[in-house]
Every structure is written in C-alpha cells, then in structure tokens.
Coordinates of C-alpha atoms in Angstrom, one line a residue:
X81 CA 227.7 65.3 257.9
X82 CA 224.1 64.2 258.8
X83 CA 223.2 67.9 260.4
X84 CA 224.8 69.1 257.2
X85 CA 222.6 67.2 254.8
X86 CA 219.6 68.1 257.1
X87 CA 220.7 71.5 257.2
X88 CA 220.5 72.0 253.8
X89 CA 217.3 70.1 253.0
X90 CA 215.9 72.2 255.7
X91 CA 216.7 75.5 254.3
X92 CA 215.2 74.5 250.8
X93 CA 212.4 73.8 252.1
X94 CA 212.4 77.0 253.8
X95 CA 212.9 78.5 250.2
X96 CA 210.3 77.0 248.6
X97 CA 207.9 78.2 251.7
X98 CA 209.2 81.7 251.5
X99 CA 208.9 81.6 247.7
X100 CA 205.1 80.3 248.0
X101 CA 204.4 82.9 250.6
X102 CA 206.3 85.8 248.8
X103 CA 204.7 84.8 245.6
X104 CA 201.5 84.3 246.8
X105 CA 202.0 87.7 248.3
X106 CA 203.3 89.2 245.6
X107 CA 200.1 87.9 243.1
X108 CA 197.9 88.8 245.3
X109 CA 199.7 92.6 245.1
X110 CA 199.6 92.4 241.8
X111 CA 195.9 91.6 241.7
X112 CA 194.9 94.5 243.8
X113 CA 196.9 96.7 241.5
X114 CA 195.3 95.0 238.5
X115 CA 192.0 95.3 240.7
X116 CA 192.1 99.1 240.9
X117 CA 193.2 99.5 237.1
X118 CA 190.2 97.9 236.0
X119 CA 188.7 100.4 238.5
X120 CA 189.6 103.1 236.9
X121 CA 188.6 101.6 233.5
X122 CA 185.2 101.3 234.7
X123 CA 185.2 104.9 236.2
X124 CA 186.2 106.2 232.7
X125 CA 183.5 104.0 231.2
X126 CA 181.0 105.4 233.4
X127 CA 181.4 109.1 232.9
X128 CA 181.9 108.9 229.3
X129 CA 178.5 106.9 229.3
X130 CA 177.1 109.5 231.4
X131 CA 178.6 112.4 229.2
X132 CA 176.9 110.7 226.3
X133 CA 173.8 110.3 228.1
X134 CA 173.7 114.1 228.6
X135 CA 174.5 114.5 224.7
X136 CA 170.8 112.0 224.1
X137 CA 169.4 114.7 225.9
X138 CA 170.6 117.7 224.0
X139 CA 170.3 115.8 220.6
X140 CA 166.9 114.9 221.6
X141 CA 165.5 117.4 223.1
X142 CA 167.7 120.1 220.3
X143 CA 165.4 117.8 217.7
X144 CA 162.2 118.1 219.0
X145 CA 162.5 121.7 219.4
X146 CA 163.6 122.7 215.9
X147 CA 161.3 120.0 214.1
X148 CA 158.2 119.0 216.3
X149 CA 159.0 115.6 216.0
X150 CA 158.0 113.6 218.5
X151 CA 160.5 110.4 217.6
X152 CA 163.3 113.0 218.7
X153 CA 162.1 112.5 221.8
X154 CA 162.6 108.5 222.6
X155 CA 166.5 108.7 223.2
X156 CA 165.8 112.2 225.5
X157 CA 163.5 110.2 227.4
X158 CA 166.0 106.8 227.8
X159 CA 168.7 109.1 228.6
X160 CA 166.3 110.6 231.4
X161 CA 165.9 107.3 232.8
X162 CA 169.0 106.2 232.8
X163 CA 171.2 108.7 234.1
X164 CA 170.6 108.7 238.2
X165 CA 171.4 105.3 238.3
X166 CA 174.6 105.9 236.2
X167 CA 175.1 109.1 238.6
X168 CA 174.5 106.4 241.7
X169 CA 176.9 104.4 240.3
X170 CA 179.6 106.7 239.6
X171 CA 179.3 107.8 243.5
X172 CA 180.0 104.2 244.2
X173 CA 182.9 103.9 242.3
X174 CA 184.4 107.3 243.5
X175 CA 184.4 106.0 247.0
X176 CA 187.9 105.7 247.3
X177 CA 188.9 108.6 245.7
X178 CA 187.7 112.1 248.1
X179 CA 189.1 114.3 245.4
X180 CA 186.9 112.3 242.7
X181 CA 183.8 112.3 245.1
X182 CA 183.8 116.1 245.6
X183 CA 184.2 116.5 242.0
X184 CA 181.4 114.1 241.3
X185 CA 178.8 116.0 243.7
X186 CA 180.0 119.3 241.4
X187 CA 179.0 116.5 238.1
X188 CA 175.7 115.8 239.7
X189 CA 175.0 119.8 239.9
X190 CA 176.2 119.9 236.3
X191 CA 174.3 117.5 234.9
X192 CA 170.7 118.6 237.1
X193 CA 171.7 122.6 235.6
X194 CA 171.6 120.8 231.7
X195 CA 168.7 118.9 232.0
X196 CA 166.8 121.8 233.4
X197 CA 167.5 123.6 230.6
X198 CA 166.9 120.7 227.9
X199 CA 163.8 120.0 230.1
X200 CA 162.7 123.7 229.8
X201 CA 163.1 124.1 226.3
X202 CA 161.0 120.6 225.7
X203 CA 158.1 122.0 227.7
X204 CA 158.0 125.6 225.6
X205 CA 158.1 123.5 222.3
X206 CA 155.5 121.6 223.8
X207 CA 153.4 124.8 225.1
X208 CA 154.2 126.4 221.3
X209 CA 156.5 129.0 223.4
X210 CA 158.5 130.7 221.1
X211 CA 161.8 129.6 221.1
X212 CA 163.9 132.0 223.7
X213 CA 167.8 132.3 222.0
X214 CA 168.4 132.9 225.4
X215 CA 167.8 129.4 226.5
X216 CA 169.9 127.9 223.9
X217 CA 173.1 129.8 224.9
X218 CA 172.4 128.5 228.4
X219 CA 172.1 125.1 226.8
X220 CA 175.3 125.6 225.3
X221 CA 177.2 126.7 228.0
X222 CA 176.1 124.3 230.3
X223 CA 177.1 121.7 228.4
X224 CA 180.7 123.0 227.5
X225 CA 180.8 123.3 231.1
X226 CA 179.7 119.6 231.9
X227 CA 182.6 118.6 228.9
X228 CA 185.4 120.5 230.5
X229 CA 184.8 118.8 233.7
X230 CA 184.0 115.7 232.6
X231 CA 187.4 115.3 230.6
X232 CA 188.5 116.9 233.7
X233 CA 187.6 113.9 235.5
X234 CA 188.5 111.1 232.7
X235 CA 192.0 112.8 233.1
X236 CA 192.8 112.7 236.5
X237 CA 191.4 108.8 235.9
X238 CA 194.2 108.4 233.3
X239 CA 196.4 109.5 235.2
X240 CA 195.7 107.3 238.1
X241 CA 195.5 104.2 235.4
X242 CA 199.0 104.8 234.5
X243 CA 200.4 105.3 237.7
X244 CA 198.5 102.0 238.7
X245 CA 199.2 100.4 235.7
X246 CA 202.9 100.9 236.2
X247 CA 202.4 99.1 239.6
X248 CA 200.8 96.0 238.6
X249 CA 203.8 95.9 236.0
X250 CA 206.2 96.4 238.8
X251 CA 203.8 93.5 240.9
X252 CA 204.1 91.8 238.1
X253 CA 208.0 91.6 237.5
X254 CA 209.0 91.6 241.2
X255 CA 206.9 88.1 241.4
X256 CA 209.0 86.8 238.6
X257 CA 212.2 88.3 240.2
X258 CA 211.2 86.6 243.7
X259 CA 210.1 83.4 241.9
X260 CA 213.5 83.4 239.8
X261 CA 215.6 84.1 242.7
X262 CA 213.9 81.6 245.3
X263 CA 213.8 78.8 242.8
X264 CA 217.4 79.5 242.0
X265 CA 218.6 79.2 245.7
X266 CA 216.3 76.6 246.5
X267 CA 218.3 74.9 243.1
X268 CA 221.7 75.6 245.0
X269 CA 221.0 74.3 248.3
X270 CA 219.3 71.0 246.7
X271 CA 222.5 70.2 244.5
X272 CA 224.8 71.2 247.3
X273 CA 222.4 68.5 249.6
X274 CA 223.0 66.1 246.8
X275 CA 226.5 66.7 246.9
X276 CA 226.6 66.1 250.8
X277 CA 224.4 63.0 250.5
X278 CA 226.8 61.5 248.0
X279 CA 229.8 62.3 250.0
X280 CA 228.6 60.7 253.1
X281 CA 227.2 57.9 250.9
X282 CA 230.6 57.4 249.5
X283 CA 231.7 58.0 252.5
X284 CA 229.7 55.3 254.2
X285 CA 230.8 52.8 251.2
X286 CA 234.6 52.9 252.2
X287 CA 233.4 52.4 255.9
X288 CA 231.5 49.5 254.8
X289 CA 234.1 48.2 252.4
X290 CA 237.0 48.6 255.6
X291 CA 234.5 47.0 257.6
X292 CA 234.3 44.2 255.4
X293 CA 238.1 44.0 255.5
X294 CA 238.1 43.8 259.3
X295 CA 235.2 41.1 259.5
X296 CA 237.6 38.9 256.7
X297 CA 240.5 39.5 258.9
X298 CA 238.6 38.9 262.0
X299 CA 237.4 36.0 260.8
X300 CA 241.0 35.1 259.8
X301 CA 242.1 35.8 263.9
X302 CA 239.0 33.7 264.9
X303 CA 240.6 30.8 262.7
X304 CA 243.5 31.2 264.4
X305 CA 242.4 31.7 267.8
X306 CA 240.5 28.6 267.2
X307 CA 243.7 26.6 266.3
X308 CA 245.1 28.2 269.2
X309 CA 242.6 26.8 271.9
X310 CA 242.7 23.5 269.9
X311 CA 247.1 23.4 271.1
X312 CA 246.0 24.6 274.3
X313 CA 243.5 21.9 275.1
X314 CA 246.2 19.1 273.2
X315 CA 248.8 21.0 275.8
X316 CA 246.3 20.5 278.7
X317 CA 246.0 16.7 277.6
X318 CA 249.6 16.3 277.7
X319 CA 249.9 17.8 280.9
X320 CA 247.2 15.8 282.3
X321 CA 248.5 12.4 281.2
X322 CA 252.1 12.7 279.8
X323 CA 253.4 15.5 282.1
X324 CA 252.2 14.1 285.8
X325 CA 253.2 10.3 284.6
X326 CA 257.6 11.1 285.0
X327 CA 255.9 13.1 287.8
X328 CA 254.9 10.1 290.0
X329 CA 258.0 7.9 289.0
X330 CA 259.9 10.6 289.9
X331 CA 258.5 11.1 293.4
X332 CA 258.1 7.2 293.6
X333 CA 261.5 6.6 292.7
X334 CA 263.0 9.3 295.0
X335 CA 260.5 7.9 298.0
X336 CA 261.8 4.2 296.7
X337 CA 265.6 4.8 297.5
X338 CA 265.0 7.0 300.6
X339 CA 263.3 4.1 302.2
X340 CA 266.0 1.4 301.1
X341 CA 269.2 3.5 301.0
X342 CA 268.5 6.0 303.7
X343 CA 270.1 4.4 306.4
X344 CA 273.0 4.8 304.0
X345 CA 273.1 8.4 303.4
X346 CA 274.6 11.2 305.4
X347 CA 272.4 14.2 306.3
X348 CA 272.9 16.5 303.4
X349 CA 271.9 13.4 300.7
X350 CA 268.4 12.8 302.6
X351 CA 267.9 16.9 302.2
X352 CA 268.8 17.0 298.7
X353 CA 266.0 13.3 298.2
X354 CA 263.5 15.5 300.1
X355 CA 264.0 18.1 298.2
X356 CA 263.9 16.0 294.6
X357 CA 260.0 14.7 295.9
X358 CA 259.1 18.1 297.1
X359 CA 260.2 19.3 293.6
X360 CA 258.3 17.1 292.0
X361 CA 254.9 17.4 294.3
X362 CA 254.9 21.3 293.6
X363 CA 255.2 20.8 289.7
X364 CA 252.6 18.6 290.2
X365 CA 250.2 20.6 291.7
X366 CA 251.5 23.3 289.4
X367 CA 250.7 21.6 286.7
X368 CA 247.1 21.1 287.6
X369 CA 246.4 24.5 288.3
X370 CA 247.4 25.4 284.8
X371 CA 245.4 22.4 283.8
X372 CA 242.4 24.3 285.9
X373 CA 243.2 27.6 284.8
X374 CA 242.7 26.7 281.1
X375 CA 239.5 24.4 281.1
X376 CA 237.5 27.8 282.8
X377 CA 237.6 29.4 279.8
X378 CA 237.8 26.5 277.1
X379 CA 235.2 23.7 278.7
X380 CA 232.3 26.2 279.3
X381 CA 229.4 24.5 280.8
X382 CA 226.0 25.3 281.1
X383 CA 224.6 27.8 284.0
X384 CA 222.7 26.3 286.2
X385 CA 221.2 27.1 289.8
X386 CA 223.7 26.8 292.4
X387 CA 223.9 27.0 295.9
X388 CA 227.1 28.7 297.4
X389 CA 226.3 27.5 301.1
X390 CA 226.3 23.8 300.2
X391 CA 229.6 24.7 298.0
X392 CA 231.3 26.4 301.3
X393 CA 230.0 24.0 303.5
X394 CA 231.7 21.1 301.2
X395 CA 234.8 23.0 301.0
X396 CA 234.8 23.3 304.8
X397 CA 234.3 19.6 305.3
X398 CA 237.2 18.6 303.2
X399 CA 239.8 21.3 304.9
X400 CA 238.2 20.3 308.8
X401 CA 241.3 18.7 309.8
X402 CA 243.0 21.9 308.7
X403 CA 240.7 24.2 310.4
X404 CA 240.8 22.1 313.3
X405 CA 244.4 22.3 313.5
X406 CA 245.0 25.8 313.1
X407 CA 241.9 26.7 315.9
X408 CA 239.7 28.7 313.2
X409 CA 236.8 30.5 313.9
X410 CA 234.6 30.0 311.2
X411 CA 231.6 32.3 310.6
X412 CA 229.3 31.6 307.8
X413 CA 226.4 33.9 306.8
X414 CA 223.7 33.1 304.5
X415 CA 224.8 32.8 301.2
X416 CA 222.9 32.7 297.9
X417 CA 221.7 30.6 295.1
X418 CA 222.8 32.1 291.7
X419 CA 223.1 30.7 288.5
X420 CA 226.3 29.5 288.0
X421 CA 229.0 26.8 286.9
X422 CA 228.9 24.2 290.1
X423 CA 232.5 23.2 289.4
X424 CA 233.7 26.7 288.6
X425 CA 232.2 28.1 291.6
X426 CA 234.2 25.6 293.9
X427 CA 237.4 26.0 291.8
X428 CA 236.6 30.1 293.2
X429 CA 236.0 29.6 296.6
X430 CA 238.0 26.4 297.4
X431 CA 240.9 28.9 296.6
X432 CA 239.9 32.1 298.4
X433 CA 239.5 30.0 301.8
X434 CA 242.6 27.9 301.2
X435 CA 244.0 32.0 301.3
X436 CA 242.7 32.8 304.6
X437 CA 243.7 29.3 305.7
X438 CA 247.2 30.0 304.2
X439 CA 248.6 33.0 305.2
X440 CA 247.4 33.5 309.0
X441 CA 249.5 35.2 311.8
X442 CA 251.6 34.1 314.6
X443 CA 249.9 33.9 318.2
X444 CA 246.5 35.1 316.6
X445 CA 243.4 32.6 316.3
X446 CA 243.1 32.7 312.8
X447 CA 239.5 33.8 311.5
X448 CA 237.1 32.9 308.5
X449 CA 233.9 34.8 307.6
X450 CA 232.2 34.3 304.5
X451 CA 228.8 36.6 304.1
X452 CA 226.6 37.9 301.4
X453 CA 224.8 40.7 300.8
X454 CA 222.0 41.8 297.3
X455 CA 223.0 45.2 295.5
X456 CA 222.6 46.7 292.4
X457 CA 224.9 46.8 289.3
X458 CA 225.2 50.8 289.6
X459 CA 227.2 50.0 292.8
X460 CA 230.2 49.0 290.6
X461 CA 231.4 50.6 286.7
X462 CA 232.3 47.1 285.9
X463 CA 228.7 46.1 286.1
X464 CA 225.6 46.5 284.6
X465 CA 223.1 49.0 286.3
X466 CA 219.8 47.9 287.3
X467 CA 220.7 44.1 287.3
X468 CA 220.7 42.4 291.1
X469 CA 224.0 41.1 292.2
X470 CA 225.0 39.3 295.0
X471 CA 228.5 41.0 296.8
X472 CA 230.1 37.6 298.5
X473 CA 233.2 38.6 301.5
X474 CA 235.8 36.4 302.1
X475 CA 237.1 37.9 305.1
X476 CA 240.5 36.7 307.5
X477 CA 242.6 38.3 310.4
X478 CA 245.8 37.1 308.7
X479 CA 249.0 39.3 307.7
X480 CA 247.0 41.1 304.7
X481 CA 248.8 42.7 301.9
X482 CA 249.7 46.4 300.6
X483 CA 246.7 47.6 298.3
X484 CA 248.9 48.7 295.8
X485 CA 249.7 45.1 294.7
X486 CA 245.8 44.9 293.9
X487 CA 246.1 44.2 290.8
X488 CA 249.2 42.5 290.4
X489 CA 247.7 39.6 293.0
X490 CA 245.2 38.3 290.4
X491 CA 248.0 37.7 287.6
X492 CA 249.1 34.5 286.8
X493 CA 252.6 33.0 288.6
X494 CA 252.4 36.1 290.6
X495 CA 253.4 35.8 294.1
X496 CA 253.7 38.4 296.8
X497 CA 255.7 36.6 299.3
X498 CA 258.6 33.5 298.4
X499 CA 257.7 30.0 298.0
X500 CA 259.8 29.1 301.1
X501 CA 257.7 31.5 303.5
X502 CA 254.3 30.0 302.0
X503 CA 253.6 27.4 299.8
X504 CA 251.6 27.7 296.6
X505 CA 252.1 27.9 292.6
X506 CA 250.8 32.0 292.2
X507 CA 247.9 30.4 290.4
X508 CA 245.2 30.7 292.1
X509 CA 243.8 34.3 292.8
X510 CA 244.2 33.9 288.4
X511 CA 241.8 31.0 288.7
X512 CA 239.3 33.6 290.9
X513 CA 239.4 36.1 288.6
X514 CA 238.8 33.9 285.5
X515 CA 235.7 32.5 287.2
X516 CA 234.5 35.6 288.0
X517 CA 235.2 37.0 284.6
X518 CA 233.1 33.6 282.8
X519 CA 230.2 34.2 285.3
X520 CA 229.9 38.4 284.2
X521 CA 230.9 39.6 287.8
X522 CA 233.9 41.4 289.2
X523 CA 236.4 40.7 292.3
X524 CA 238.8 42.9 294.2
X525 CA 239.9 42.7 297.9
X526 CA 241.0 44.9 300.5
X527 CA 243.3 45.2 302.7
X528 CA 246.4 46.2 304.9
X529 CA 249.3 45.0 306.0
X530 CA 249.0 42.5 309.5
X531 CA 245.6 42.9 309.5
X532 CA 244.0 40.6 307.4
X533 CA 242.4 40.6 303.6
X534 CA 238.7 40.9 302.4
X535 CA 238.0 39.2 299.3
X536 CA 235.0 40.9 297.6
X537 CA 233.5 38.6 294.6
X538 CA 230.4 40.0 293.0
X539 CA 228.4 37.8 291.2
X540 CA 225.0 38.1 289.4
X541 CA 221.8 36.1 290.7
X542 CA 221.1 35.0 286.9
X543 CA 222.7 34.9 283.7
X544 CA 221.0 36.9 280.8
X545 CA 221.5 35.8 277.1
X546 CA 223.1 39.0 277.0
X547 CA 225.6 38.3 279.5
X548 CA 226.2 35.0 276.8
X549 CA 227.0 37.0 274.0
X550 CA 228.5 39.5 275.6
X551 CA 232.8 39.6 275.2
X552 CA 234.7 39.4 278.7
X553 CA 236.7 41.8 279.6
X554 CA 240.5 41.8 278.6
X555 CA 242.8 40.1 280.8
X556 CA 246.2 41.0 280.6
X557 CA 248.1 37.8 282.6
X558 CA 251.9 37.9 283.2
X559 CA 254.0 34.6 282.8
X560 CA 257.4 35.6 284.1
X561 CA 258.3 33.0 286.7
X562 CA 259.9 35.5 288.8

C-alpha cells in the first residue's frame, strides 16, 4: 500500500513536470509562430511604406514638372532620403525567406529604374527642357511595374501570414489541450492517491484499534499471570514449610520403630520400613527441586560479577568425599568471571557435575573436565551476533546418552533411565536450562551411548539492559510423571 500511495504521488508529479515542460514548450511554439506573424506584418508594412515612398516621388516630382513649384519638391526630396534605408531594411527582413530576397533585389532595380526617371524629368524642368511625353510614359510604366510586383510581394506575405497565423492558433489550442489533459490526469492520480492514503489510514486505524484490543487483553493475561506466580510462590511456601514437616515425622517415625521394633520384625517388614524412609527422603528432595525450579524464575536477583572457578571449586569441596570415593580424575581449566546470579550459577553447575558424578561406568575411572573457551554470538542462532560469550564444557567418560533424547533431557520429571538404576527426581537438567534461559544463554550436550556426555552451557560475559527487557524464550516443560 505504501509503494502504491508513492507510486501515485510520483506519477503526478511526473504530470505536472511533463505538463510544465510541454507547456512551456508548447508557448514557446506558439511564440515563434506569433513571432514570425508579426514578421510578416512588418514585411507588409515595409513595402507598402516603400511603395508609398515611390508614389512621394512621382507626386512630387509629377508637381514640380507641371507647375514650377518648388514646394512640390519637399516630400520628393524626404522620399529620396528615406527609401535606401527602408530598401536596407526590407533585405533584412527577407532574410529568411530566398524566394522574397530574390524578388526584393528585382524591387531594388525597380525602384532605382523609377527614380531615374522621376529624377530625369526633375532635372529638364529644372534646365527648362521641354517636357518629353516620352518620359512620362516611361514614368508610367515603371511605376505600374513596381505596383504589380509590389502587391506581388504583399501577397505572397499574406499568404505566409495566414498560413502562420493558423499555426500560432494551432500552438495556441494544442497548449490548452496539453494543459487540459495533464492537469486532468494529474487530478486522477491525486484523488486516486487520496483514496489510497485514506484506505491505508483506515486501514492503520483498525490495526490500531485491534492493537488496542490485544494490549487490554494482554494486560488482562498479565493480571492473571501475576495471580498465577502469586499461587505458585504461596505453593512454594507450603512446600517449603507444610509439605517437608509430615516429611520428617514420617521418616523419623519409620527410623523410630525400626530402631525399637526391629529385632521384632521378619525380613520382608524391615524392607517395606526401609522402603517407607526412602519414600519419604526422595519426595523430600523432590520437593526441593520443585522449590528450586520455581524461585529461578520468580526471585530474580540482581547480576552481579561472578566467578565460576571459585563456584566449581566450592562445588568440588562439598562432593570431595564423593570424588574421592569413586577415583575421579578431575580436570579444571580456567574458567571465567561473568555477570551472573551467584546462587543460580551454583544451582547450574552443582547439577551438571552431580551428572557426571552420577551416571559413570563399570571398571572405568570415572572423569571430570570442566573448561572454557570466548566466542562470539554468531557461533549460535539462539544468540545474539557480535556479543562475547563464554562456551563452558562439562565433560565425563560415563555411559552417555542417545542424541535424539536431546531435548527431551532438559524437560521437567523427565528421566532417561528408572529410578532404581540411578537415583534422582528428573529435575535437574530443567533447573540448567532455566538458569541458562534467566542469564540470556543457551545449553545443549553431546553425546553417545557408553561413552560419556559433554554438557555445553553458553553464557554471556555481561548482561545488557537489553538482555533485561528482552522476553525468554518459550519453554515447553512436561509434567507427566511417567
């Protein structure tokens, strides 16, 4: 719609330039034609003036002769004067015209042969000659001569004014044609802009109007969401406090009668007791992941500048008997500080080495290396290009995992092997990813089958308000306990 609207503002005003150019052309057309009518005006004008120069001569000169007057001769001797200049000036004024120029050279002859004999006759009156008849014929036929080709002349003149006359009319009305027909398109594609411009105004109304509609009922969502997270973090409360409490009697009544009646039961009664506080021990912890899980996302905290190596190195410390017990060789590059959440960054890594801890292989020393390595957003689609990230590898030697269950690992409750082969609540890769998500980076892993997984957790070095105001991703988490 907007290359529509510009299209046709664009071709008006390619209108009204080809209408100022044509008409500008065309009155400049009809000025030449105008030009060269008034030409041929002033080529009339000047062989009838010189005609009726010639005639002062013959009147004058015919006066003298017949009454010795010398006042007769004033207007002869004006006319004298005056005609080479008007002859000069004719020539001029016949240069564009060859036919007109040969005919005006014949003039000039004509009008020297009268005045000789006007001339002539002057002198004999003047001398007392008698007057010759013979002269005056000559006189006579001169001048009839000079007339005929004089009118000769002034017609072919005429003619020339009409034809050019009849141009400067045709000038004249193709202007107003061009002008008329110009102005009316011009007139069209305007209205027809208008049109267009009200449409997509219109049309830009109803998008503002729906979007109005989807900020109320955004809004409306927001409300909701809002009253959502407020159940979540009253749920989160309860399962802190309310949940864990039956919990511990639970296990501490179970641990209670095993001590005093155990002597008393038979082998399948202190399975089924060991069973009740091992029960109750994994929906504890389970319930403390969710409680972890949902405070990411709902307690944000400030960024701040952490260091991962004194985070590892912690994490280490607290799982040393562990490591110790299993034989793991640990190898820890050099790790980075970034901003980040100090407490979400252990919740992240406390989990991915309790994995390679977790699920190691029979008759193999198990192995731990953790390194880090600067790239650049562009390395990733998730991330933004020309930002520096930091790509952190969790790397172990244990049984590993089929690739195709990539995604399906980072869901929540989603488990890849049954809670009697390894223990855990299918919670925590969801806690990674969550982390990772809240900090504006991205995690995936590789792997194959019996031998071994690399976590791969990019984060960036510093948060930008951007990455604050920015949306996170959709998560899509499954809750089937299966």
């Amino acid at each position: 719609m907007n290359r529509r609207i510009a299209f046709g503002f664009f071709v008006a005003m390619v209108l009204i330039a080809s209408g100022f150019t044509l008409s500008f052309y065309s009155y400049n057309q009809y000025g030449n034609d105008t030009e060269r009518v008034r030409h041929t005006y002033e080529v009339v004008g000047s062989l009838e003036t010189i005609l009726s120069l010639v005639k002062d001569v013959e009147t004058g000169s015919r006066g003298y002769v017949l009454t010795n007057d010398t006042t007769y001769l004033e207007p002869y001797k004006i006319a004298l004067s005056l005609l080479p200049g008007r002859l000069n000036q004719l020539h001029t004024l016949m240069g564009d015209n060859s036919l007109q120029v040969q005919r005006t050279t014949l003039l000039d002859q004509l009008v020297k042969a009268k005045l000789e004999v006007s001339q002539m006759r002057v002198k004999n009156r003047m001398a007392k000659v008698p007057i010759v008849l013979q002269l005056s014929t000559e006189g006579r036929l001169r001048m009839d001569a000079l007339r005929r080709h004089v009118a000769i002349m002034v017609d072919t003149e005429r003619t020339l004014m009409e034809t050019r006359n009849r141009q400067a009319a045709r000038s004249f009305r193709n202007t107003l044609i061009i002008i008329f027909t110009l102005s009316l398109l011009t007139f069209l594609s305007l209205v027809i802009s208008y049109r267009l411009l009200e449409q997509e105004l219109a049309s830009r109304q109803q998008n503002e109007d729906q979007l109005r509609a989807y900020e109320s009922r955004l809004k409306e969502q927001i409300r909701q969401l809002e009253a959502s997270n407020e159940e979540l973090e009253r749920f989160a409360f309860v399962a802190s406090h309310d949940l864990q409490e039956p919990l511990r009697k639970i296990q501490s009544f179970a641990n209670l009668i095993t001590d005093r009646y155990g002597n008393l039961f038979d082998g399948d009664s202190l399975m089924f007791m060991d069973k009740i506080v091992h029960s109750a021990e994994r929906m504890s912890k389970l319930i403390k992941d969710l409680l972890n899980f949902s405070r990411i996302s709902n307690h944000q905290e400030e960024f701040k500048p952490v260091a991962l190596a004194t985070i590892v190195q912690r994490i280490l410390d607290d799982q040393e008997l562990r490591i110790k017990g299993l034989d793991v060789r640990v190898e820890i590059g050099q790790l980075p500080m970034i901003q980040a959440i100090g407490s979400q960054m252990d919740h992240l890594f406390t989990n991915l080495i309790s994995n390679a801890l977790k699920f190691t292989r029979v008759d193999v020393q198990p192995l731990l290396r953790i390194q880090a390595n600067p790239i650049d957003g562009s390395t990733y689609p998730e991330l933004i290009s020309g930002r520096l990230y930091f790509e952190i590898t969790v790397e172990d030697n244990g049984i590993g995992f089929d690739e195709k269950y990539l995604d399906h690992i980072f869901k929540v409750f989603q488990r890849l092997h049954g809670k009697s082969e390894f223990e855990g609540t299918g919670i925590g890769l969801a806690i990674c990813k969550r982390v990772t998500v809240s900090h504006h980076g991205h995690i995936t892993a590789r792997s194959q089958p019996g031998k071994g997984t690399t976590f791969i957790v990019v984060l960036p070095e510093s948060q930008s308000l951007y990455d604050y105001d920015r949306s996170n991703p959709t998560e899509n988490y499954s809750y089937s306990a299966s």
